[in-house]
Amino acid sequence: MTATLRLLAAEFETALGADSVITDRQRLRTYECDGLAHHRVVPAIVVLPETAEQTATVVKACATARVPFVARGSGTGLSGGALPHAEGVLIVTSRMRRILEVDPANERAVVEPGVINLDVTRAAAPHGYYFAPDPSSQQVCSVGGNVAENSGGAHCLKYGFTTNHVLGVEVVTPDGELVWFGGTTHDAPGYDLLGAFVGSEGTLGITTKIVVRLLRAPEAVRCLLAAFPGVDEAGTAVSSIISDGVVPAAIEMMDALAIEAAEAAVQCGYPQGAGAVLIVELDGPAAEVEHTFGAVEQRCTEAGAFEIRIARDDAERALFWKGRKSAFAAVGRISPDYIVQDGVIPRTVLPAVLRKITELACGTGVRVANVFHAGDGNLHPLVLFDDAIPGEAQAAEEVSGAILDLCISHGGSITGEHGVGMDKSQYMPRMFTDDDLDTMQRLRCAFDPAGVSNPGKVFPTPRLCGEVPGRHKAPHPLQAAGLAEQF
Ligand SMILES: Cc1cc2nc3c(=O)[nH]c(=O)nc-3n(C[C@H](O)[C@H](O)[C@H](O)COP(=O)(O)OP(=O)(O)OC[C@H]3O[C@@H](n4cnc5c(N)ncnc54)[C@H](O)[C@@H]3O)c2cc1C
């Protein structure tokens, strides 16, 4: 550890207490990766602040010493966003788990960033409310992580992503100042800094309090599981349900390989012989749900569903969801290694893109299981490989990249909800021009001119603030001073 980092660790121990600072190499390894486990970096120091003020103290010290820092919630991110910096500080929010206020009358709650997503709904449920963003990881992921990634989930088709459910955030800026963006009202004058912060993946500072919107729990919920011969028919059903004017709370699709994995893992008992299943859930006023449910069933039948099961109660509904919610982990039953890809396409091109993914898989011999939020065209191809077999990991990476190219060429995007992080920064130039990326960098530099907040994420070739693309005759002053490097 460098002398600067040793001094920082001592400063943190004085300010936060020794049990809030980790420098022991073995203990540091707990934090070496997030959900993207094939990338690992051991941080130099981990700190576990308990308050916003302690977080600000840590960030200010990092800023003064020009030491990079990375925020971490529960570490379930799938794009390497919380991957530590080897010469930096990892700031973990797991001791900031207080739900500070539940205010049903104003339909909002105030929470600390380490609060687990599902705990917000648990706290709001006795009042008849819930927190709508529901990533499949909601039993473990943090609200701070949800804000940073602008996370989605099965029910975001109807209710929108995290950004639609955050009214305000208290933020420690990268120079250690505590500020608020947004607040308790639904709109604020001036630039939408809250909008810029949500989804910024820890590059604009660390959120320490979040005002979330609560929604009234729906009067009725109905769910069906429809089995189709293949993904083409299921994709057609998705388009036809939505073009009917029905916006289900969720429409999720799994293909044959994903079903095989889920059956092996949790025995969800989906219809035999299905090439694809759709789970469609409707919620809202009972009369409306009743009316539209019939239309959904009809569209599924017209598109070729050979079996439709309707959940009779909550237990059966949970069983439908069990296969879907366990699908990522379940793939471990049929393949030793896999990449969870995340891309978006307009839902109208779902059948065409899924066909092309199948062609890609057949042409390369790499197996791809598809399980995804079909209603909003958010694909999650799971690209299977065995790392022990030479060349398989490389082939899987190539197929994974080719799938993103398919998404872009069909009018979509390289990520739907898992963020860019470290993993996808290399793909940013496939979607954005140099000018686009430069504009984003300028925004980032307005918050973080020294580039200390989660450096190396989101941008493919981080430029120093104020730099223009192209050849440079002399090193930037920060480079010359050995405070930053360019690569
Ligand atoms: C099995 C599984 C299923 C998943 N399903 C979904 C899904 O359906 N939808 C979905 O969107 N995602 C999903 N994810 C991805 C992941 O759970 C989400 O991205 C989640 O929001 C990350 O939260 P976290 O607390 O684990 O964040 P982390 O992984 O700890 O961090 C994620 C990013 O947020 C930043 N960050 C964390 N806390 C803060 C803070 N307080 N201030 C500023 N930046 C911060 C980190 O620096 C990092 O860039 C899934 C992951 C798994 C493992």
Coordinates of C-alpha atoms and ligand atoms in Angstrom, one line a residue:
M1 CA 0.0 0.0 0.0
T2 CA 1.3 3.5 -0.8
A3 CA 2.1 6.0 1.8
T4 CA -0.9 8.1 0.7
L5 CA -3.3 5.2 1.1
R6 CA -1.8 4.3 4.5
L7 CA -2.4 7.9 5.7
L8 CA -6.0 7.8 4.3
A9 CA -6.7 4.5 6.1
A10 CA -5.5 6.0 9.4
E11 CA -7.7 9.1 8.7
F12 CA -10.7 6.9 8.1
E13 CA -10.1 4.9 11.3
T14 CA -10.0 8.1 13.3
A15 CA -13.1 9.5 11.8
L16 CA -15.3 6.3 11.5
G17 CA -13.8 3.9 14.0
A18 CA -11.4 1.0 13.3
D19 CA -14.3 -1.5 12.7
S20 CA -15.5 0.6 9.7
V21 CA -12.2 0.3 7.8
I22 CA -10.8 -2.8 6.2
T23 CA -7.2 -3.1 5.0
D24 CA -6.5 -6.8 5.6
R25 CA -5.9 -8.4 2.2
Q26 CA -8.0 -11.5 3.0
R27 CA -11.0 -9.5 4.2
L28 CA -10.6 -7.1 1.2
R29 CA -11.1 -10.1 -1.1
T30 CA -14.8 -10.3 -0.1
Y31 CA -15.3 -7.2 -2.2
E32 CA -13.1 -8.0 -5.2
C33 CA -16.0 -8.4 -7.7
D34 CA -19.7 -7.7 -8.1
G35 CA -22.2 -10.0 -10.0
L36 CA -19.9 -10.0 -13.0
A37 CA -17.6 -12.4 -11.2
H38 CA -15.0 -13.0 -13.9
H39 CA -13.6 -9.6 -13.4
R40 CA -11.8 -9.2 -10.0
V41 CA -9.8 -6.4 -8.5
V42 CA -8.9 -6.2 -4.8
P43 CA -9.4 -2.7 -3.5
A44 CA -6.7 -1.0 -1.4
I45 CA -9.2 0.1 1.4
V46 CA -12.8 -0.7 2.1
V47 CA -14.9 1.7 4.3
L48 CA -18.3 1.0 5.7
P49 CA -19.8 4.4 6.7
E50 CA -23.0 4.5 8.7
T51 CA -24.2 8.0 7.9
A52 CA -24.2 10.6 5.1
E53 CA -21.8 12.7 7.0
Q54 CA -19.3 9.9 7.4
T55 CA -19.6 9.2 3.7
A56 CA -18.9 12.8 2.9
T57 CA -15.8 12.7 5.2
V58 CA -14.4 9.7 3.3
V59 CA -15.1 11.2 -0.1
K60 CA -13.6 14.6 0.9
A61 CA -10.4 12.8 2.1
C62 CA -10.2 10.8 -1.2
A63 CA -10.7 14.0 -3.2
T64 CA -8.0 15.9 -1.3
A65 CA -5.6 13.0 -1.8
R66 CA -6.7 12.5 -5.4
V67 CA -7.4 8.8 -4.6
P68 CA -10.2 7.2 -6.7
F69 CA -13.3 5.8 -4.9
V70 CA -16.0 3.4 -5.9
A71 CA -19.5 3.1 -4.3
R72 CA -20.9 -0.4 -3.7
G73 CA -24.3 -1.4 -2.5
S74 CA -25.0 -5.1 -2.4
G75 CA -22.6 -6.0 -5.2
T76 CA -25.2 -7.7 -7.4
G77 CA -24.5 -5.4 -10.5
L78 CA -23.9 -7.4 -13.7
S79 CA -21.7 -5.0 -15.6
G80 CA -18.8 -4.6 -13.2
G81 CA -19.9 -1.1 -12.1
A82 CA -18.8 -1.8 -8.5
L83 CA -15.5 -3.4 -9.5
P84 CA -13.0 -1.8 -7.1
H85 CA -10.0 0.3 -8.1
A86 CA -6.7 -1.4 -7.0
E87 CA -5.3 1.9 -5.7
G88 CA -8.6 3.2 -4.5
V89 CA -11.2 3.1 -1.8
L90 CA -14.4 1.1 -1.9
I91 CA -17.2 2.8 -0.1
V92 CA -19.8 0.1 0.9
T93 CA -23.3 1.3 1.9
S94 CA -24.4 -1.9 3.7
R95 CA -24.5 -0.2 7.1
M96 CA -26.8 2.5 5.8
R97 CA -30.0 0.5 5.8
R98 CA -32.5 2.7 7.7
I99 CA -35.9 3.4 6.3
L100 CA -36.2 7.0 7.6
E101 CA -39.8 7.7 6.7
V102 CA -42.8 6.1 5.2
D103 CA -45.3 8.7 4.2
P104 CA -48.4 7.1 2.6
A105 CA -50.4 10.3 2.6
N106 CA -47.8 11.9 0.3
E107 CA -47.1 8.5 -1.4
R108 CA -43.4 8.5 -0.7
A109 CA -40.7 7.1 1.5
V110 CA -37.2 8.3 2.5
V111 CA -34.5 5.6 2.6
E112 CA -30.8 5.2 3.0
P113 CA -28.9 3.8 0.0
G114 CA -28.1 0.4 1.5
V115 CA -31.8 -0.4 2.1
I116 CA -32.7 -3.6 0.2
N117 CA -35.2 -3.0 -2.6
L118 CA -37.9 -5.4 -1.3
D119 CA -37.7 -3.9 2.2
V120 CA -39.2 -0.7 0.9
T121 CA -42.3 -2.6 -0.2
R122 CA -42.3 -4.6 3.1
A123 CA -42.4 -1.3 5.0
A124 CA -45.0 0.3 2.7
A125 CA -47.3 -2.8 2.5
P126 CA -49.2 -2.3 5.8
H127 CA -50.3 1.1 4.4
G128 CA -51.5 -0.5 1.2
Y129 CA -48.5 0.8 -0.9
Y130 CA -45.5 -0.7 -2.6
F131 CA -42.2 0.3 -4.4
A132 CA -42.6 -0.5 -8.1
P133 CA -39.1 -1.1 -9.5
D134 CA -38.6 -4.9 -9.0
P135 CA -35.3 -6.2 -10.4
S136 CA -35.2 -10.0 -10.1
S137 CA -32.5 -9.4 -7.5
Q138 CA -34.8 -7.4 -5.4
Q139 CA -34.4 -9.6 -2.3
V140 CA -30.7 -8.5 -2.1
C141 CA -29.9 -5.5 -4.2
S142 CA -29.8 -2.0 -2.7
V143 CA -31.9 1.1 -3.6
G144 CA -28.7 3.0 -4.0
G145 CA -27.6 0.5 -6.6
N146 CA -31.0 0.7 -8.3
V147 CA -30.7 4.5 -8.5
A148 CA -27.1 4.2 -9.9
E149 CA -28.1 1.7 -12.5
N150 CA -31.6 3.0 -13.2
S151 CA -32.7 -0.6 -12.7
G152 CA -35.7 -2.1 -14.2
G153 CA -37.7 -5.3 -13.6
A154 CA -40.6 -7.4 -14.8
H155 CA -43.2 -4.7 -13.9
C156 CA -41.3 -1.8 -15.4
L157 CA -43.2 -2.3 -18.6
K158 CA -46.2 -0.6 -17.1
Y159 CA -44.7 1.4 -14.3
G160 CA -41.4 2.6 -15.7
F161 CA -37.8 2.2 -14.4
T162 CA -36.3 3.4 -11.2
T163 CA -36.0 7.0 -12.6
N164 CA -39.8 7.2 -12.6
H165 CA -39.9 6.4 -8.9
V166 CA -37.3 8.7 -7.4
L167 CA -38.3 12.2 -6.3
G168 CA -35.0 13.3 -4.8
V169 CA -31.5 12.2 -3.8
E170 CA -29.1 13.4 -1.2
V171 CA -25.6 13.1 -2.8
V172 CA -22.0 13.4 -1.7
T173 CA -20.4 15.1 -4.7
P174 CA -17.0 13.9 -5.8
D175 CA -15.4 16.7 -3.8
G176 CA -17.1 15.7 -0.6
E177 CA -20.0 18.2 -0.5
L178 CA -23.5 17.1 0.6
V179 CA -26.2 18.3 -1.7
W180 CA -29.8 17.5 -2.8
F181 CA -31.0 16.9 -6.3
G182 CA -34.8 17.0 -6.5
G183 CA -36.7 16.7 -3.2
T184 CA -40.1 15.8 -2.0
T185 CA -42.1 17.6 -4.7
H186 CA -42.8 16.3 -8.2
D187 CA -40.9 18.9 -10.1
A188 CA -38.2 21.5 -9.4
P189 CA -37.1 24.5 -11.3
G190 CA -33.7 24.5 -13.1
Y191 CA -31.8 21.7 -14.8
D192 CA -32.9 18.2 -14.1
L193 CA -29.8 17.2 -12.1
L194 CA -31.8 14.4 -10.5
G195 CA -32.4 13.0 -14.0
A196 CA -28.7 13.2 -14.8
F197 CA -27.8 11.5 -11.5
V198 CA -30.1 8.5 -11.9
G199 CA -28.3 5.9 -14.0
S200 CA -24.9 7.6 -13.7
E201 CA -23.4 4.4 -12.3
G202 CA -21.5 6.0 -9.4
T203 CA -19.6 8.4 -11.7
L204 CA -21.2 11.6 -10.4
G205 CA -21.0 11.0 -6.7
I206 CA -22.6 8.8 -4.0
T207 CA -26.2 8.9 -3.0
T208 CA -26.8 8.9 0.8
K209 CA -30.6 9.4 1.0
I210 CA -33.3 8.6 -1.5
V211 CA -36.9 9.9 -1.7
V212 CA -38.8 7.2 -3.5
R213 CA -42.3 7.3 -4.8
L214 CA -44.8 4.7 -3.5
L215 CA -47.7 3.3 -5.5
R216 CA -51.0 2.1 -4.2
A217 CA -51.1 -1.7 -4.3
P218 CA -53.5 -2.7 -7.1
E219 CA -57.0 -3.9 -6.4
A220 CA -56.6 -7.0 -8.5
V221 CA -53.7 -9.0 -10.1
R222 CA -54.2 -11.8 -12.6
C223 CA -51.5 -13.9 -14.2
L224 CA -51.3 -16.5 -17.0
L225 CA -48.7 -18.7 -18.4
A226 CA -48.9 -19.5 -22.1
A227 CA -46.9 -22.1 -23.9
F228 CA -46.0 -21.7 -27.5
P229 CA -44.2 -24.0 -30.1
G230 CA -41.4 -21.4 -30.4
V231 CA -40.2 -17.9 -29.8
D232 CA -41.6 -16.6 -33.1
E233 CA -45.2 -17.3 -32.0
A234 CA -44.6 -16.0 -28.5
G235 CA -43.0 -12.8 -29.9
T236 CA -46.0 -12.3 -32.2
A237 CA -48.3 -12.7 -29.1
V238 CA -46.4 -9.9 -27.3
S239 CA -46.7 -7.5 -30.2
S240 CA -50.4 -8.3 -30.7
I241 CA -51.3 -7.9 -27.0
I242 CA -49.7 -4.5 -26.8
S243 CA -50.9 -3.2 -30.1
D244 CA -54.4 -4.0 -28.7
G245 CA -53.9 -1.2 -26.3
V246 CA -53.4 -3.5 -23.3
V247 CA -50.4 -2.6 -21.1
P248 CA -49.8 -5.6 -18.9
A249 CA -47.9 -5.1 -15.6
A250 CA -45.4 -7.7 -17.0
I251 CA -44.8 -9.9 -20.0
E252 CA -41.8 -12.2 -19.6
M253 CA -40.5 -14.7 -22.1
M254 CA -38.4 -17.8 -21.7
D255 CA -37.2 -20.0 -24.6
A256 CA -36.7 -23.8 -24.5
L257 CA -33.2 -23.8 -23.2
A258 CA -34.1 -21.3 -20.4
I259 CA -37.1 -23.5 -19.5
E260 CA -34.8 -26.6 -19.4
A261 CA -32.5 -24.8 -17.0
A262 CA -35.4 -23.6 -14.7
E263 CA -37.0 -27.1 -14.6
A264 CA -33.6 -28.6 -13.6
A265 CA -33.2 -26.0 -10.8
V266 CA -36.6 -25.4 -9.4
Q267 CA -39.0 -27.9 -11.0
C268 CA -41.5 -25.2 -12.0
G269 CA -43.6 -27.6 -14.0
Y270 CA -44.0 -25.5 -17.1
P271 CA -46.0 -27.2 -20.0
Q272 CA -44.0 -30.0 -21.6
G273 CA -42.7 -29.5 -25.2
A274 CA -42.9 -25.7 -25.0
G275 CA -40.5 -23.9 -27.3
A276 CA -41.2 -20.7 -25.4
V277 CA -43.5 -19.6 -22.6
L278 CA -44.9 -16.2 -21.8
I279 CA -45.9 -15.1 -18.3
V280 CA -48.4 -12.3 -18.6
E281 CA -49.6 -10.4 -15.6
L282 CA -52.3 -7.8 -15.5
D283 CA -53.1 -5.5 -12.5
G284 CA -55.3 -2.6 -11.7
P285 CA -59.0 -2.1 -10.9
A286 CA -60.7 -5.5 -10.7
A287 CA -63.2 -4.7 -13.5
E288 CA -60.5 -3.5 -15.9
V289 CA -58.3 -6.5 -15.2
E290 CA -61.2 -8.9 -15.8
H291 CA -62.1 -7.2 -19.1
T292 CA -58.5 -7.1 -20.5
F293 CA -57.5 -10.6 -19.3
G294 CA -59.9 -12.2 -21.8
A295 CA -58.3 -10.2 -24.6
V296 CA -54.8 -11.3 -23.6
E297 CA -55.9 -15.0 -23.6
Q298 CA -57.4 -14.6 -27.0
R299 CA -54.3 -13.0 -28.5
C300 CA -52.1 -15.8 -27.1
T301 CA -54.4 -18.4 -28.6
E302 CA -54.4 -16.6 -32.0
A303 CA -50.6 -16.4 -32.0
G304 CA -50.4 -20.2 -31.5
A305 CA -50.4 -20.9 -27.8
F306 CA -51.0 -24.6 -27.3
E307 CA -51.7 -24.4 -23.5
I308 CA -52.7 -21.5 -21.3
R309 CA -52.7 -21.8 -17.5
I310 CA -54.4 -19.2 -15.4
A311 CA -53.1 -18.8 -11.8
R312 CA -56.0 -19.5 -9.4
D313 CA -54.3 -18.0 -6.4
D314 CA -51.2 -16.3 -5.2
A315 CA -49.4 -19.7 -4.6
E316 CA -49.9 -20.7 -8.3
R317 CA -48.9 -17.2 -9.4
A318 CA -45.7 -17.5 -7.4
L319 CA -45.0 -20.9 -9.0
F320 CA -45.3 -19.3 -12.5
W321 CA -42.8 -16.6 -11.4
K322 CA -40.5 -19.1 -9.7
G323 CA -39.1 -20.4 -12.9
R324 CA -38.6 -17.0 -14.4
K325 CA -37.1 -15.4 -11.3
S326 CA -34.6 -18.2 -10.8
A327 CA -33.7 -18.4 -14.5
F328 CA -30.3 -16.7 -14.4
A329 CA -28.9 -18.8 -11.6
A330 CA -30.7 -21.9 -13.0
V331 CA -28.5 -21.8 -16.1
G332 CA -25.7 -23.0 -13.9
R333 CA -27.5 -26.4 -14.0
I334 CA -26.9 -26.8 -17.7
S335 CA -23.6 -25.0 -18.2
P336 CA -20.5 -24.4 -16.0
D337 CA -20.1 -20.8 -17.2
Y338 CA -22.3 -18.3 -18.9
I339 CA -22.5 -14.6 -19.8
V340 CA -25.7 -12.7 -18.9
Q341 CA -26.1 -10.3 -21.8
D342 CA -28.5 -7.3 -21.6
G343 CA -29.6 -5.4 -24.7
V344 CA -32.8 -3.7 -25.9
I345 CA -34.7 -3.8 -29.2
P346 CA -38.1 -2.4 -30.2
R347 CA -40.5 -5.2 -29.3
T348 CA -41.9 -5.3 -32.9
V349 CA -38.6 -6.8 -34.1
L350 CA -38.5 -9.4 -31.3
P351 CA -39.2 -12.4 -33.6
A352 CA -36.6 -11.3 -36.2
V353 CA -33.9 -10.7 -33.7
L354 CA -34.5 -13.9 -31.8
R355 CA -34.3 -15.8 -35.1
K356 CA -30.9 -14.1 -35.8
I357 CA -29.7 -15.0 -32.3
T358 CA -30.6 -18.6 -33.0
E359 CA -28.8 -18.5 -36.4
L360 CA -25.7 -17.0 -34.6
A361 CA -25.8 -19.8 -32.0
C362 CA -26.2 -22.5 -34.6
G363 CA -23.4 -21.0 -36.8
T364 CA -20.9 -20.8 -34.0
G365 CA -22.0 -23.8 -31.9
V366 CA -22.3 -21.6 -28.8
R367 CA -25.6 -22.2 -26.9
V368 CA -27.7 -19.2 -26.1
A369 CA -30.7 -19.4 -23.7
N370 CA -33.2 -16.5 -23.8
V371 CA -35.1 -15.2 -20.8
F372 CA -36.3 -11.6 -20.9
H373 CA -38.6 -8.7 -20.3
A374 CA -40.4 -9.2 -23.6
G375 CA -42.9 -6.4 -23.2
D376 CA -40.2 -3.7 -23.3
G377 CA -37.9 -5.6 -25.7
N378 CA -35.3 -6.0 -23.0
L379 CA -33.3 -9.1 -24.0
H380 CA -31.2 -11.2 -21.6
P381 CA -29.5 -13.8 -23.7
L382 CA -27.5 -16.2 -21.5
V383 CA -24.5 -17.2 -23.6
L384 CA -23.2 -20.6 -22.3
F385 CA -19.6 -21.8 -22.3
D386 CA -17.2 -24.0 -20.4
D387 CA -14.1 -22.0 -19.3
A388 CA -12.2 -25.3 -19.0
I389 CA -12.4 -25.8 -22.7
P390 CA -9.8 -23.7 -24.5
G391 CA -11.4 -21.1 -26.9
E392 CA -15.0 -21.4 -25.5
A393 CA -14.8 -18.3 -23.4
Q394 CA -13.5 -16.3 -26.3
A395 CA -16.2 -17.7 -28.6
A396 CA -18.9 -16.8 -26.0
E397 CA -17.6 -13.2 -25.7
E398 CA -17.8 -12.9 -29.5
V399 CA -21.3 -14.2 -29.7
S400 CA -22.2 -11.9 -26.8
G401 CA -20.8 -8.9 -28.7
A402 CA -22.5 -9.9 -31.9
I403 CA -25.8 -10.0 -30.1
L404 CA -25.3 -6.4 -29.0
D405 CA -24.5 -5.5 -32.7
L406 CA -27.8 -7.0 -33.6
C407 CA -29.6 -4.9 -31.0
I408 CA -27.9 -1.7 -32.3
S409 CA -28.6 -2.5 -36.0
H410 CA -32.3 -3.1 -35.1
G411 CA -32.7 0.3 -33.5
G412 CA -32.0 -0.8 -29.9
S413 CA -29.3 -0.3 -27.3
I414 CA -26.3 -2.1 -25.7
T415 CA -28.0 -2.1 -22.3
G416 CA -31.5 -2.1 -21.0
E417 CA -31.1 -2.1 -17.3
H418 CA -27.8 -3.6 -16.1
G419 CA -25.7 -0.6 -17.0
V420 CA -22.5 -0.1 -18.9
G421 CA -20.1 -0.4 -16.1
M422 CA -16.7 -1.7 -16.9
D423 CA -18.0 -4.5 -19.0
K424 CA -19.7 -2.6 -21.7
S425 CA -17.6 0.5 -21.9
Q426 CA -15.9 -1.0 -25.0
Y427 CA -19.2 -1.1 -26.8
M428 CA -20.1 2.5 -26.3
P429 CA -18.4 3.7 -29.5
R430 CA -20.6 1.2 -31.5
M431 CA -23.6 3.3 -30.4
F432 CA -22.2 6.8 -29.9
T433 CA -19.9 9.1 -31.9
D434 CA -16.8 10.7 -30.4
D435 CA -18.9 13.9 -30.1
D436 CA -21.6 12.1 -28.2
L437 CA -19.1 10.6 -25.8
D438 CA -17.4 13.9 -25.4
T439 CA -20.6 15.6 -24.5
M440 CA -21.3 12.9 -21.8
Q441 CA -17.7 13.4 -20.5
R442 CA -18.3 17.1 -20.2
L443 CA -21.3 16.5 -18.0
R444 CA -19.3 14.0 -15.9
C445 CA -16.5 16.6 -15.6
A446 CA -18.9 19.2 -14.4
F447 CA -19.6 16.9 -11.4
D448 CA -16.2 15.3 -11.1
P449 CA -13.4 17.4 -12.7
A450 CA -10.7 15.3 -11.0
G451 CA -12.1 12.0 -12.3
V452 CA -12.0 10.3 -8.9
S453 CA -15.6 9.0 -8.7
N454 CA -15.7 5.4 -10.1
P455 CA -13.1 6.0 -12.9
G456 CA -12.7 3.5 -15.7
K457 CA -16.4 2.8 -15.9
V458 CA -19.0 3.7 -18.6
F459 CA -16.5 5.5 -20.9
P460 CA -14.3 3.5 -23.3
T461 CA -11.3 5.7 -23.2
P462 CA -11.6 8.1 -20.3
R463 CA -10.4 11.6 -21.3
L464 CA -9.3 14.1 -18.8
C465 CA -11.6 17.0 -18.3
G466 CA -11.4 19.7 -20.9
E467 CA -9.5 17.5 -23.3
V468 CA -10.6 17.3 -27.0
P469 CA -10.2 14.1 -29.0
G470 CA -7.2 13.6 -31.3
R471 CA -3.5 13.7 -30.9
H472 CA -1.9 15.5 -28.1
K473 CA 1.5 17.0 -28.2
A474 CA 2.1 17.4 -24.5
P475 CA 0.7 15.4 -21.6
H476 CA -2.2 16.9 -19.7
P477 CA -1.0 18.7 -16.6
L478 CA -2.6 16.0 -14.4
Q479 CA -0.7 13.3 -16.3
A480 CA 2.5 15.2 -16.0
A481 CA 2.0 15.5 -12.3
G482 CA 1.5 11.7 -12.1
L483 CA -2.1 12.2 -10.8
A484 CA -3.9 10.6 -13.7
E485 CA -3.2 8.4 -16.6
Q486 CA -4.6 8.2 -20.1
F487 CA -5.1 4.9 -22.0
Ligands
LIG1 C1 -29.7 -12.7 -10.2 C2 -29.7 -11.3 -10.6 C3 -30.9 -10.8 -11.2 C4 -30.9 -9.4 -11.6 N1 -32.0 -8.9 -12.2 C5 -32.1 -7.6 -12.5 C6 -33.3 -7.1 -13.1 O1 -34.3 -7.7 -13.3 N2 -33.3 -5.8 -13.5 C7 -32.1 -5.0 -13.3 O2 -32.2 -3.8 -13.6 N3 -31.0 -5.5 -12.7 C8 -30.9 -6.8 -12.3 N4 -29.8 -7.3 -11.8 C9 -28.6 -6.4 -11.6 C10 -28.5 -5.7 -10.3 O3 -29.1 -6.4 -9.2 C11 -29.0 -4.3 -10.3 O4 -28.2 -3.5 -11.2 C12 -29.0 -3.6 -8.9 O5 -29.6 -2.3 -9.0 C13 -27.6 -3.4 -8.3 O6 -27.8 -3.0 -7.0 P1 -26.6 -3.3 -6.0 O7 -27.0 -2.7 -4.7 O8 -26.2 -4.7 -6.0 O9 -25.4 -2.4 -6.6 P2 -23.9 -2.7 -6.8 O10 -23.7 -3.9 -7.7 O11 -23.2 -2.7 -5.5 O12 -23.5 -1.4 -7.6 C14 -24.0 -1.1 -8.9 C15 -23.5 0.2 -9.4 O13 -24.1 1.2 -8.6 C16 -23.1 2.1 -8.0 N5 -23.6 2.4 -6.6 C17 -24.0 1.5 -5.7 N6 -24.5 2.2 -4.6 C18 -24.3 3.5 -4.9 C19 -24.6 4.8 -4.2 N7 -25.1 4.8 -3.0 N8 -24.4 5.9 -4.9 C20 -23.9 6.0 -6.1 N9 -23.6 4.8 -6.8 C21 -23.8 3.7 -6.2 C22 -21.9 1.2 -8.0 O14 -20.7 2.1 -8.0 C23 -22.0 0.5 -9.3 O15 -21.6 1.3 -10.4 C24 -29.7 -8.6 -11.4 C25 -28.6 -9.1 -10.8 C26 -28.6 -10.5 -10.4 C27 -27.4 -11.0 -9.8

